[in-house]
Amino acid sequence: MFYRPLCAQIQNNPLRVMSTNCDKFLVAIFFVATLFSAVLGDGIKSGRKLPIVVSTWPFLEAVRSAWRSVDSGFSAVDSVVEGCSACEELRCDGTVGPGGSPDENGETTIDAMIMNGVTMEVGAVASMRYVSDGIKAARLVMQHTKHTILVGEQASIFAITMGLPGPTNLSSEESIDKWTNWKKNKCQPNFRKNVLPIDDCGPYRSSTNIDEKTCSNVERDGLDESLSYQFDVHNHDTISLAVIDQNGDIAVGTSTNGATFKIPGRVGDGAIAGSSAYADSEVGACGATGDGDIMMRFLPCYQVVESMRLGMEPKLAAEDSISRIARKYPDFVGAVFAVDKNGVHAGACHGWTFQYSVRTPDLDDVAVYTVTPEILTT
């Protein structure tokens, strides 16, 4: 056995301490060390529920798709693409993929992002036209450019030249009907502020530089104040999905067709690393959804991951990130989930009830967790 040469060294030592009992002594040390190692190893193993998939909302098929991939041994990045692609194909809640959320011109565009938590590489597209595969386009940016984000029609050209299908019309009968009814309602509500329209739906001019007597439409005066934009899961939503694979590597991805009736050219937080999602394989990951124009000002997912890096548990990290926003914007609507590198997860929200989905090895199927808004304390 391995301890006999060591025992011989002890016996040859001038001190010859306990040399007659050397075999028994070293065997005992070996036994204790082995037992301690086994206990410690089992403790670490039992504390890690990997692989794991976590997603905003009850996007069950997307989570199942990501799970099938990661459970089969594919990487976290591959599995994120699989999960988000499934949601795009299914047009989850009408707010992911083509066919939903028309902008002011009635056109649907795509924002998407992917982040590799091992290399910290990010690829993203925003306000992308004519291409429905948002997450795949984002991955192409990450794989084949030194950039982080491409936008607009140039993002579409890049994606198509790299092999994705297109150009294609991303609008649908439903999105056009929604836009037509909005136009009939004098283009209210919308995301404009401090402006006056020449007609009901524009063109708009700054209210500080216009003679209100000649350009104001009397019939719609006051509409901006009475019809503030209302966010909910059916008009302003994102799939934000995190995967920790069997090696402990972490990736996150997002996809959305953005806020309904957004101003054309708007880049939402779905394309912004640190806002809609963030990952660091040394720490964990975060996903977010809600009023991206407010949330991206705070980079809530970056905040969550950095809080966990400093030792904060996922639940407290999520709640702290949301409360930071709520203190400045009490009426904002949004939520985050947090998952640490060991698979411990939690969520926090403000302004609505939030649900997020999880799949782990000890579950037979996707589990959906419901999070209610916390009462903000200052």
Tab-separated table of C-alpha atoms in Angstrom:
chain	number	residue	atom	x	y	z
A	1	MET	CA	0.000	0.000	0.000
A	2	PHE	CA	0.990	3.629	-0.526
A	3	TYR	CA	1.719	4.210	3.166
A	4	ARG	CA	4.462	1.574	3.510
A	5	PRO	CA	7.245	3.669	1.876
A	6	LEU	CA	6.247	6.514	4.164
A	7	CYS	CA	6.313	4.169	7.109
A	8	ALA	CA	9.814	3.090	6.147
A	9	GLN	CA	10.910	6.709	6.081
A	10	ILE	CA	9.558	7.179	9.570
A	11	GLN	CA	11.286	4.070	10.834
A	12	ASN	CA	14.606	5.198	9.306
A	13	ASN	CA	14.239	8.585	10.910
A	14	PRO	CA	16.603	8.976	13.904
A	15	LEU	CA	13.678	10.013	16.083
A	16	ARG	CA	11.851	6.768	15.226
A	17	VAL	CA	8.715	8.177	16.807
A	18	MET	CA	6.082	5.477	17.264
A	19	SER	CA	7.759	3.403	14.554
A	20	THR	CA	6.432	0.118	15.904
A	21	ASN	CA	2.890	1.358	15.443
A	22	CYS	CA	3.584	3.084	12.140
A	23	ASP	CA	1.383	0.847	10.036
A	24	LYS	CA	-1.597	1.233	12.313
A	25	PHE	CA	-1.035	4.975	12.634
A	26	LEU	CA	-0.885	5.652	8.911
A	27	VAL	CA	-3.794	3.363	8.148
A	28	ALA	CA	-5.863	5.342	10.626
A	29	ILE	CA	-4.811	8.621	8.990
A	30	PHE	CA	-5.665	7.241	5.565
A	31	PHE	CA	-9.089	6.076	6.770
A	32	VAL	CA	-9.942	9.412	8.368
A	33	ALA	CA	-8.720	11.388	5.356
A	34	THR	CA	-10.713	9.207	2.981
A	35	LEU	CA	-13.859	9.525	5.083
A	36	PHE	CA	-13.476	13.308	5.348
A	37	SER	CA	-12.908	13.610	1.609
A	38	ALA	CA	-16.004	11.544	0.869
A	39	VAL	CA	-18.181	13.572	3.211
A	40	LEU	CA	-16.873	16.848	1.825
A	41	GLY	CA	-17.278	15.700	-1.747
A	42	ASP	CA	-20.832	14.489	-1.168
A	43	GLY	CA	-21.674	17.785	0.485
A	44	ILE	CA	-20.523	19.792	-2.504
A	45	LYS	CA	-22.230	17.466	-4.932
A	46	SER	CA	-25.541	17.494	-3.110
A	47	GLY	CA	-25.479	21.284	-2.966
A	48	ARG	CA	-25.210	21.659	-6.749
A	49	LYS	CA	-28.405	20.994	-8.693
A	50	LEU	CA	-26.848	20.941	-12.136
A	51	PRO	CA	-27.561	21.251	-14.945
A	52	ILE	CA	-30.279	23.845	-14.523
A	53	VAL	CA	-32.441	25.992	-16.793
A	54	VAL	CA	-34.190	29.129	-15.517
A	55	SER	CA	-36.453	31.393	-17.565
A	56	THR	CA	-38.731	34.369	-17.140
A	57	TRP	CA	-42.442	33.503	-17.260
A	58	PRO	CA	-44.111	30.084	-17.778
A	59	PHE	CA	-42.470	29.577	-21.163
A	60	LEU	CA	-42.586	25.840	-20.602
A	61	GLU	CA	-41.705	24.622	-24.086
A	62	ALA	CA	-38.720	26.931	-24.266
A	63	VAL	CA	-37.398	25.619	-20.958
A	64	ARG	CA	-38.036	22.028	-22.014
A	65	SER	CA	-36.146	22.599	-25.237
A	66	ALA	CA	-33.174	24.097	-23.397
A	67	TRP	CA	-33.295	21.247	-20.873
A	68	ARG	CA	-33.252	18.533	-23.535
A	69	SER	CA	-30.162	20.137	-24.967
A	70	VAL	CA	-28.200	20.625	-21.759
A	71	ASP	CA	-29.280	17.276	-20.307
A	72	SER	CA	-27.905	15.617	-23.446
A	73	GLY	CA	-24.490	17.105	-22.786
A	74	PHE	CA	-24.605	20.201	-24.983
A	75	SER	CA	-23.034	23.433	-23.758
A	76	ALA	CA	-24.801	26.215	-21.909
A	77	VAL	CA	-24.510	28.472	-24.962
A	78	ASP	CA	-25.995	25.831	-27.283
A	79	SER	CA	-28.837	25.209	-24.856
A	80	VAL	CA	-29.667	28.895	-24.492
A	81	VAL	CA	-29.992	29.128	-28.276
A	82	GLU	CA	-32.263	26.083	-28.327
A	83	GLY	CA	-34.523	27.465	-25.608
A	84	CYS	CA	-34.862	30.984	-26.978
A	85	SER	CA	-35.336	29.676	-30.530
A	86	ALA	CA	-38.244	27.536	-29.347
A	87	CYS	CA	-39.887	30.613	-27.847
A	88	GLU	CA	-39.356	32.598	-31.045
A	89	GLU	CA	-40.929	29.825	-33.125
A	90	LEU	CA	-43.897	29.581	-30.750
A	91	ARG	CA	-44.223	33.384	-30.566
A	92	CYS	CA	-44.456	33.199	-26.791
A	93	ASP	CA	-47.192	35.520	-25.518
A	94	GLY	CA	-46.972	37.410	-28.812
A	95	THR	CA	-43.996	39.310	-27.416
A	96	VAL	CA	-41.183	37.006	-28.575
A	97	GLY	CA	-40.297	36.286	-32.191
A	98	PRO	CA	-42.143	37.568	-35.277
A	99	GLY	CA	-45.791	38.538	-35.523
A	100	GLY	CA	-46.198	40.738	-32.466
A	101	SER	CA	-45.559	44.147	-30.897
A	102	PRO	CA	-45.859	46.507	-33.876
A	103	ASP	CA	-44.041	49.808	-33.644
A	104	GLU	CA	-45.578	53.176	-34.545
A	105	ASN	CA	-45.220	52.295	-38.231
A	106	GLY	CA	-46.903	48.919	-37.786
A	107	GLU	CA	-43.651	46.976	-38.232
A	108	THR	CA	-42.373	44.196	-35.971
A	109	THR	CA	-38.650	44.150	-35.217
A	110	ILE	CA	-36.457	41.922	-33.055
A	111	ASP	CA	-34.061	42.497	-30.149
A	112	ALA	CA	-31.940	39.610	-28.855
A	113	MET	CA	-28.759	38.980	-26.884
A	114	ILE	CA	-26.546	36.059	-25.809
A	115	MET	CA	-23.725	36.048	-23.266
A	116	ASN	CA	-21.106	33.404	-22.523
A	117	GLY	CA	-20.378	33.505	-18.801
A	118	VAL	CA	-17.041	31.715	-19.251
A	119	THR	CA	-15.462	34.086	-21.785
A	120	MET	CA	-17.738	37.088	-21.041
A	121	GLU	CA	-18.360	37.415	-24.790
A	122	VAL	CA	-21.633	39.013	-25.840
A	123	GLY	CA	-23.491	39.121	-29.137
A	124	ALA	CA	-26.654	41.135	-29.706
A	125	VAL	CA	-28.975	42.536	-32.356
A	126	ALA	CA	-31.486	45.331	-31.913
A	127	SER	CA	-34.316	46.786	-33.986
A	128	MET	CA	-33.523	44.007	-36.472
A	129	ARG	CA	-35.847	43.878	-39.476
A	130	TYR	CA	-36.726	41.043	-41.856
A	131	VAL	CA	-35.066	38.235	-39.805
A	132	SER	CA	-37.059	36.226	-37.270
A	133	ASP	CA	-34.186	34.248	-35.680
A	134	GLY	CA	-33.119	36.789	-33.087
A	135	ILE	CA	-31.091	34.579	-30.781
A	136	LYS	CA	-29.283	32.879	-33.665
A	137	ALA	CA	-28.425	36.260	-35.158
A	138	ALA	CA	-27.082	37.383	-31.785
A	139	ARG	CA	-24.922	34.269	-31.580
A	140	LEU	CA	-23.543	34.963	-35.057
A	141	VAL	CA	-22.506	38.430	-33.876
A	142	MET	CA	-20.711	36.830	-30.927
A	143	GLN	CA	-19.068	34.120	-33.018
A	144	HIS	CA	-18.071	35.996	-36.153
A	145	THR	CA	-17.416	39.612	-35.181
A	146	LYS	CA	-15.386	41.530	-32.636
A	147	HIS	CA	-18.436	43.718	-31.976
A	148	THR	CA	-21.051	43.327	-29.272
A	149	ILE	CA	-24.203	44.629	-30.954
A	150	LEU	CA	-25.497	45.298	-34.476
A	151	VAL	CA	-28.688	47.257	-35.092
A	152	GLY	CA	-31.403	47.929	-37.639
A	153	GLU	CA	-31.339	46.892	-41.256
A	154	GLN	CA	-27.566	46.398	-41.170
A	155	ALA	CA	-28.047	43.726	-38.509
A	156	SER	CA	-30.529	42.055	-40.859
A	157	ILE	CA	-28.072	42.120	-43.759
A	158	PHE	CA	-25.352	40.626	-41.571
A	159	ALA	CA	-27.619	37.828	-40.339
A	160	ILE	CA	-28.800	36.924	-43.840
A	161	THR	CA	-25.299	36.952	-45.312
A	162	MET	CA	-24.228	34.636	-42.472
A	163	GLY	CA	-26.880	32.125	-43.509
A	164	LEU	CA	-30.088	32.876	-41.619
A	165	PRO	CA	-33.382	32.855	-43.552
A	166	GLY	CA	-34.609	36.187	-44.882
A	167	PRO	CA	-35.674	38.715	-45.795
A	168	THR	CA	-39.165	38.017	-44.475
A	169	ASN	CA	-42.071	40.093	-43.243
A	170	LEU	CA	-42.111	39.903	-39.439
A	171	SER	CA	-45.625	41.325	-39.134
A	172	SER	CA	-48.736	39.168	-38.802
A	173	GLU	CA	-52.450	39.607	-39.230
A	174	GLU	CA	-52.746	40.031	-35.464
A	175	SER	CA	-50.027	42.662	-35.241
A	176	ILE	CA	-51.493	44.651	-38.143
A	177	ASP	CA	-54.977	44.519	-36.587
A	178	LYS	CA	-53.545	45.728	-33.298
A	179	TRP	CA	-51.769	48.599	-35.050
A	180	THR	CA	-54.885	49.548	-37.076
A	181	ASN	CA	-57.021	49.757	-33.925
A	182	TRP	CA	-54.337	51.831	-32.232
A	183	LYS	CA	-54.359	54.271	-35.128
A	184	LYS	CA	-58.140	54.564	-34.808
A	185	ASN	CA	-57.590	55.478	-31.150
A	186	LYS	CA	-55.499	58.490	-32.213
A	187	CYS	CA	-52.282	56.559	-31.609
A	188	GLN	CA	-52.810	56.405	-27.879
A	189	PRO	CA	-51.188	55.386	-25.646
A	190	ASN	CA	-47.670	55.916	-26.908
A	191	PHE	CA	-44.130	56.562	-25.728
A	192	ARG	CA	-43.945	60.218	-26.707
A	193	LYS	CA	-43.590	63.006	-24.174
A	194	ASN	CA	-43.313	66.784	-24.297
A	195	VAL	CA	-44.479	66.851	-27.918
A	196	LEU	CA	-47.406	68.102	-29.965
A	197	PRO	CA	-48.717	66.364	-33.091
A	198	ILE	CA	-49.805	68.180	-36.207
A	199	ASP	CA	-52.325	65.384	-36.728
A	200	ASP	CA	-53.568	62.708	-34.331
A	201	CYS	CA	-50.613	60.413	-35.042
A	202	GLY	CA	-47.950	62.932	-35.903
A	203	PRO	CA	-45.644	64.071	-37.196
A	204	TYR	CA	-44.587	65.277	-33.791
A	205	ARG	CA	-42.721	68.384	-32.809
A	206	SER	CA	-41.192	69.439	-29.538
A	207	SER	CA	-43.749	71.332	-27.469
A	208	THR	CA	-41.075	73.773	-26.372
A	209	ASN	CA	-40.342	74.919	-29.937
A	210	ILE	CA	-43.822	75.104	-31.434
A	211	ASP	CA	-46.547	77.702	-31.513
A	212	GLU	CA	-49.212	75.635	-29.771
A	213	LYS	CA	-52.003	77.795	-31.201
A	214	THR	CA	-51.243	76.721	-34.764
A	215	CYS	CA	-50.123	73.092	-34.316
A	216	SER	CA	-52.010	71.669	-31.389
A	217	ASN	CA	-54.881	69.286	-32.080
A	218	VAL	CA	-57.526	70.421	-29.591
A	219	GLU	CA	-59.411	67.115	-29.703
A	220	ARG	CA	-56.470	65.159	-28.322
A	221	ASP	CA	-55.181	67.667	-25.776
A	222	GLY	CA	-54.650	65.895	-22.481
A	223	LEU	CA	-54.546	62.370	-23.912
A	224	ASP	CA	-50.894	61.917	-22.988
A	225	GLU	CA	-51.710	62.601	-19.359
A	226	SER	CA	-54.837	60.472	-19.132
A	227	LEU	CA	-53.586	57.492	-21.123
A	228	SER	CA	-50.125	56.715	-19.795
A	229	TYR	CA	-48.679	53.547	-21.263
A	230	GLN	CA	-49.602	50.419	-19.319
A	231	PHE	CA	-47.124	47.542	-19.246
A	232	ASP	CA	-48.186	43.922	-18.889
A	233	VAL	CA	-47.047	40.503	-20.049
A	234	HIS	CA	-49.037	40.809	-23.272
A	235	ASN	CA	-47.576	44.028	-24.640
A	236	HIS	CA	-44.068	44.335	-23.254
A	237	ASP	CA	-42.196	41.177	-22.437
A	238	THR	CA	-38.971	39.261	-22.907
A	239	ILE	CA	-37.802	35.708	-22.585
A	240	SER	CA	-34.628	35.859	-20.555
A	241	LEU	CA	-33.164	32.394	-20.111
A	242	ALA	CA	-30.156	31.132	-18.152
A	243	VAL	CA	-28.485	27.726	-18.413
A	244	ILE	CA	-25.808	26.153	-16.232
A	245	ASP	CA	-24.470	23.074	-17.962
A	246	GLN	CA	-22.957	19.871	-16.579
A	247	ASN	CA	-19.515	21.484	-16.412
A	248	GLY	CA	-20.807	24.435	-14.419
A	249	ASP	CA	-20.456	26.806	-17.390
A	250	ILE	CA	-23.144	29.482	-17.544
A	251	ALA	CA	-24.790	31.329	-20.434
A	252	VAL	CA	-27.800	33.604	-20.774
A	253	GLY	CA	-29.915	34.729	-23.689
A	254	THR	CA	-32.861	36.980	-24.423
A	255	SER	CA	-35.297	37.561	-27.257
A	256	THR	CA	-38.185	39.980	-27.683
A	257	ASN	CA	-40.072	41.947	-30.307
A	258	GLY	CA	-40.064	44.862	-27.901
A	259	ALA	CA	-42.622	47.258	-26.548
A	260	THR	CA	-45.892	47.538	-28.450
A	261	PHE	CA	-46.165	50.832	-30.400
A	262	LYS	CA	-42.570	51.763	-29.630
A	263	ILE	CA	-40.971	54.615	-31.546
A	264	PRO	CA	-39.224	53.160	-34.619
A	265	GLY	CA	-35.504	52.710	-34.011
A	266	ARG	CA	-35.901	52.089	-30.298
A	267	VAL	CA	-33.330	49.708	-28.784
A	268	GLY	CA	-34.779	47.862	-25.810
A	269	ASP	CA	-33.018	46.359	-22.838
A	270	GLY	CA	-33.340	42.906	-24.381
A	271	ALA	CA	-30.181	43.653	-26.348
A	272	ILE	CA	-28.253	45.163	-23.443
A	273	ALA	CA	-25.936	42.904	-21.436
A	274	GLY	CA	-26.306	43.615	-17.732
A	275	SER	CA	-29.868	44.840	-18.114
A	276	SER	CA	-31.999	42.028	-19.562
A	277	ALA	CA	-29.488	39.331	-18.597
A	278	TYR	CA	-25.973	38.767	-17.311
A	279	ALA	CA	-23.785	35.756	-16.597
A	280	ASP	CA	-20.468	35.005	-14.960
A	281	SER	CA	-19.586	31.337	-14.515
A	282	GLU	CA	-17.642	32.188	-11.373
A	283	VAL	CA	-20.789	33.589	-9.737
A	284	GLY	CA	-24.148	32.930	-11.407
A	285	ALA	CA	-26.682	34.553	-13.701
A	286	CYS	CA	-29.697	36.839	-13.856
A	287	GLY	CA	-32.604	37.442	-16.215
A	288	ALA	CA	-34.988	40.393	-16.307
A	289	THR	CA	-38.275	41.466	-17.861
A	290	GLY	CA	-40.487	44.531	-17.713
A	291	ASP	CA	-40.145	48.213	-18.539
A	292	GLY	CA	-36.785	48.008	-20.228
A	293	ASP	CA	-36.457	51.737	-20.816
A	294	ILE	CA	-36.412	52.220	-17.047
A	295	MET	CA	-34.570	49.037	-16.106
A	296	MET	CA	-31.635	49.527	-18.465
A	297	ARG	CA	-30.754	52.707	-16.604
A	298	PHE	CA	-29.866	50.567	-13.596
A	299	LEU	CA	-28.359	47.422	-15.207
A	300	PRO	CA	-30.297	45.274	-12.724
A	301	CYS	CA	-28.855	41.929	-13.812
A	302	TYR	CA	-25.293	43.167	-13.560
A	303	GLN	CA	-26.194	44.389	-10.088
A	304	VAL	CA	-27.626	40.991	-9.134
A	305	VAL	CA	-24.529	39.091	-10.223
A	306	GLU	CA	-22.168	41.525	-8.535
A	307	SER	CA	-24.185	41.335	-5.310
A	308	MET	CA	-23.931	37.539	-5.395
A	309	ARG	CA	-20.198	37.868	-6.043
A	310	LEU	CA	-19.952	39.784	-2.780
A	311	GLY	CA	-21.735	36.989	-0.918
A	312	MET	CA	-25.379	38.015	-1.110
A	313	GLU	CA	-27.859	35.156	-1.511
A	314	PRO	CA	-29.856	35.090	-4.766
A	315	LYS	CA	-33.122	36.134	-3.105
A	316	LEU	CA	-31.602	39.160	-1.411
A	317	ALA	CA	-29.608	40.076	-4.517
A	318	ALA	CA	-32.770	40.025	-6.643
A	319	GLU	CA	-34.783	42.043	-4.129
A	320	ASP	CA	-32.015	44.593	-3.698
A	321	SER	CA	-31.714	45.115	-7.449
A	322	ILE	CA	-35.448	45.692	-7.874
A	323	SER	CA	-35.722	47.962	-4.841
A	324	ARG	CA	-32.974	50.210	-6.198
A	325	ILE	CA	-35.155	50.907	-9.240
A	326	ALA	CA	-38.403	51.221	-7.294
A	327	ARG	CA	-36.965	53.880	-5.019
A	328	LYS	CA	-36.345	56.107	-8.039
A	329	TYR	CA	-39.367	55.000	-10.107
A	330	PRO	CA	-42.168	53.851	-7.772
A	331	ASP	CA	-44.536	53.176	-10.681
A	332	PHE	CA	-42.212	51.050	-12.787
A	333	VAL	CA	-43.087	47.457	-13.669
A	334	GLY	CA	-40.391	44.805	-13.774
A	335	ALA	CA	-38.853	41.649	-12.369
A	336	VAL	CA	-35.644	39.643	-12.195
A	337	PHE	CA	-34.626	36.102	-11.398
A	338	ALA	CA	-31.264	35.226	-9.877
A	339	VAL	CA	-29.447	31.883	-9.899
A	340	ASP	CA	-26.057	31.260	-8.344
A	341	LYS	CA	-23.408	28.882	-9.698
A	342	ASN	CA	-24.714	26.087	-7.457
A	343	GLY	CA	-28.237	26.297	-8.861
A	344	VAL	CA	-29.880	28.180	-5.979
A	345	HIS	CA	-32.505	30.483	-7.512
A	346	ALA	CA	-34.975	33.207	-6.522
A	347	GLY	CA	-36.990	36.061	-8.015
A	348	ALA	CA	-38.163	39.569	-7.181
A	349	CYS	CA	-40.635	41.945	-8.811
A	350	HIS	CA	-42.358	45.306	-8.587
A	351	GLY	CA	-45.656	46.486	-10.014
A	352	TRP	CA	-46.921	43.040	-11.077
A	353	THR	CA	-46.918	39.397	-10.052
A	354	PHE	CA	-44.003	37.636	-11.674
A	355	GLN	CA	-43.497	33.993	-12.585
A	356	TYR	CA	-40.324	32.211	-13.593
A	357	SER	CA	-39.689	28.630	-14.703
A	358	VAL	CA	-37.039	26.136	-13.587
A	359	ARG	CA	-35.884	22.684	-14.665
A	360	THR	CA	-33.346	20.702	-12.650
A	361	PRO	CA	-32.315	17.021	-12.427
A	362	ASP	CA	-34.546	16.404	-9.421
A	363	LEU	CA	-37.682	17.608	-11.236
A	364	ASP	CA	-39.782	15.492	-13.595
A	365	ASP	CA	-40.819	18.567	-15.562
A	366	VAL	CA	-40.634	22.347	-15.493
A	367	ALA	CA	-41.618	23.972	-12.209
A	368	VAL	CA	-43.148	27.453	-12.201
A	369	TYR	CA	-42.491	29.774	-9.258
A	370	THR	CA	-44.724	32.748	-8.463
A	371	VAL	CA	-43.262	35.904	-6.950
A	372	THR	CA	-45.396	38.692	-5.524
A	373	PRO	CA	-44.259	42.314	-5.243
A	374	GLU	CA	-42.441	43.234	-2.076
A	375	ILE	CA	-43.543	46.255	-0.103
A	376	LEU	CA	-40.856	48.864	-0.682
A	377	THR	CA	-39.205	50.128	2.472
A	378	THR	CA	-36.868	53.064	2.627
